């Protein structure tokens, strides 16, 4: 069978997709306006509290906050747009006409699923290119109480890095890349998990492949003696970015940047489970839009004259909102380490996909 035969006619498919997209983005615009206005009521005073801030800073805040609100409410808008589209078509007996022409429930929903997949692609691109940058800037701005943003020169304090079986602790690192300089270096020399010596140095510089430390002294755990080593080279293969990645804000990084940060932190021997879950969720989150036509489909089928159309719409909304609750719960459990990262991001999606299919088959097929 030709793949295109799975869909209704081209006219019907375009008609349904247009209804769905228009309603979705109309609801999105209304929700963003309301939530942005409510958010401004609580934040405008804080912004203007800093001396010198005015209308320009308020509008700057709106430009940074609006992308976050859009990313947050878009899945809800897709759910409500789906229910509104299918409810309207059911009331106008359009669903009955499509069913009478021999289309199955999956064929009726096919245009909405394809349109929601396009929305998911747009959502991922928007989150990756705009929301992540806006979030990173807004977080830094809030830390300085909406004052002038400081220049981040890469200085970090009290940083730990793993080098094979050894541990390196640095009081401070200044600069980035090849210009990075270490102050207060301690290398804990370990063999098979047991500490055999501690090397201390006042300063360290990057040679391109390792670190040259000056004024080094080594304390031997076995003999208890302190030996002067002078200038030596240690930490072969340890990169400067393994020191400078003191903390990573998953929401403020794009998918590619977050994967790179996870790789660097993993090489540095730091825990990355929560970040891995956030990285997977950057894919599963936008893709949740594809679930919404399936979860809201209960509002499409059933005779409108039976008086249960409103109940069906409520059930569709309950399924959709339950998914969002389960998704946030699973992500929180992943951050706590209770769930593996992949399971925390994808389990709610797969679970509610099966639930949506079961409800659809049970009620109509």
PDB file of C-alpha atoms in Angstrom, residues 68 71 124 126-137 139-140 143 245-262 265 271-283 331 334-335 341:
ATOM      1  CA  UNK A  68      11.560  30.632  28.543  1.00  0.00           C
ATOM      2  CA  UNK A  71       9.304  26.904  25.711  1.00  0.00           C
ATOM      3  CA  UNK A 124      13.904  21.910  19.546  1.00  0.00           C
ATOM      4  CA  UNK A 126      14.029  27.358  19.240  1.00  0.00           C
ATOM      5  CA  UNK A 127      15.162  25.870  22.568  1.00  0.00           C
ATOM      6  CA  UNK A 128      18.633  25.059  21.289  1.00  0.00           C
ATOM      7  CA  UNK A 129      19.384  28.372  19.593  1.00  0.00           C
ATOM      8  CA  UNK A 130      17.402  30.985  21.538  1.00  0.00           C
ATOM      9  CA  UNK A 131      16.131  29.700  24.898  1.00  0.00           C
ATOM     10  CA  UNK A 132      19.502  28.349  26.053  1.00  0.00           C
ATOM     11  CA  UNK A 133      21.258  31.671  25.367  1.00  0.00           C
ATOM     12  CA  UNK A 134      18.480  33.725  26.940  1.00  0.00           C
ATOM     13  CA  UNK A 135      18.503  31.484  30.035  1.00  0.00           C
ATOM     14  CA  UNK A 136      22.273  31.753  30.480  1.00  0.00           C
ATOM     15  CA  UNK A 137      22.186  35.556  30.207  1.00  0.00           C
ATOM     16  CA  UNK A 139      20.672  33.692  35.175  1.00  0.00           C
ATOM     17  CA  UNK A 140      23.850  35.793  35.212  1.00  0.00           C
ATOM     18  CA  UNK A 143      22.891  36.909  40.208  1.00  0.00           C
ATOM     19  CA  UNK A 245      34.269  23.571  34.181  1.00  0.00           C
ATOM     20  CA  UNK A 246      33.465  24.128  37.851  1.00  0.00           C
ATOM     21  CA  UNK A 247      29.703  24.091  37.294  1.00  0.00           C
ATOM     22  CA  UNK A 248      27.445  23.501  34.308  1.00  0.00           C
ATOM     23  CA  UNK A 249      23.951  24.950  33.870  1.00  0.00           C
ATOM     24  CA  UNK A 250      22.147  22.506  31.591  1.00  0.00           C
ATOM     25  CA  UNK A 251      19.342  24.974  30.820  1.00  0.00           C
ATOM     26  CA  UNK A 252      21.835  27.590  29.669  1.00  0.00           C
ATOM     27  CA  UNK A 253      23.624  25.344  27.149  1.00  0.00           C
ATOM     28  CA  UNK A 254      22.636  24.051  23.730  1.00  0.00           C
ATOM     29  CA  UNK A 255      22.406  20.305  23.175  1.00  0.00           C
ATOM     30  CA  UNK A 256      25.822  20.122  21.504  1.00  0.00           C
ATOM     31  CA  UNK A 257      27.518  22.311  24.127  1.00  0.00           C
ATOM     32  CA  UNK A 258      25.967  20.276  26.930  1.00  0.00           C
ATOM     33  CA  UNK A 259      27.218  17.004  25.440  1.00  0.00           C
ATOM     34  CA  UNK A 260      30.721  18.507  25.199  1.00  0.00           C
ATOM     35  CA  UNK A 261      30.536  19.713  28.806  1.00  0.00           C
ATOM     36  CA  UNK A 262      29.418  16.260  29.952  1.00  0.00           C
ATOM     37  CA  UNK A 265      33.308  16.597  33.254  1.00  0.00           C
ATOM     38  CA  UNK A 271      29.457  13.061  38.321  1.00  0.00           C
ATOM     39  CA  UNK A 272      27.423  13.703  35.167  1.00  0.00           C
ATOM     40  CA  UNK A 273      24.243  11.654  35.699  1.00  0.00           C
ATOM     41  CA  UNK A 274      21.945  14.644  36.225  1.00  0.00           C
ATOM     42  CA  UNK A 275      23.405  16.443  33.209  1.00  0.00           C
ATOM     43  CA  UNK A 276      23.012  13.364  31.031  1.00  0.00           C
ATOM     44  CA  UNK A 277      19.327  13.206  31.955  1.00  0.00           C
ATOM     45  CA  UNK A 278      18.950  16.900  31.088  1.00  0.00           C
ATOM     46  CA  UNK A 279      20.671  16.314  27.738  1.00  0.00           C
ATOM     47  CA  UNK A 280      18.299  13.472  26.832  1.00  0.00           C
ATOM     48  CA  UNK A 281      15.369  15.637  27.943  1.00  0.00           C
ATOM     49  CA  UNK A 282      16.387  18.298  25.431  1.00  0.00           C
ATOM     50  CA  UNK A 283      15.295  15.731  22.832  1.00  0.00           C
ATOM     51  CA  UNK A 331      13.429  14.071  35.596  1.00  0.00           C
ATOM     52  CA  UNK A 334      17.001  11.229  37.505  1.00  0.00           C
ATOM     53  CA  UNK A 335      18.638  14.276  39.107  1.00  0.00           C
ATOM     54  CA  UNK A 341      19.467   9.277  32.759  1.00  0.00           C
TER      55      UNK A 341
END
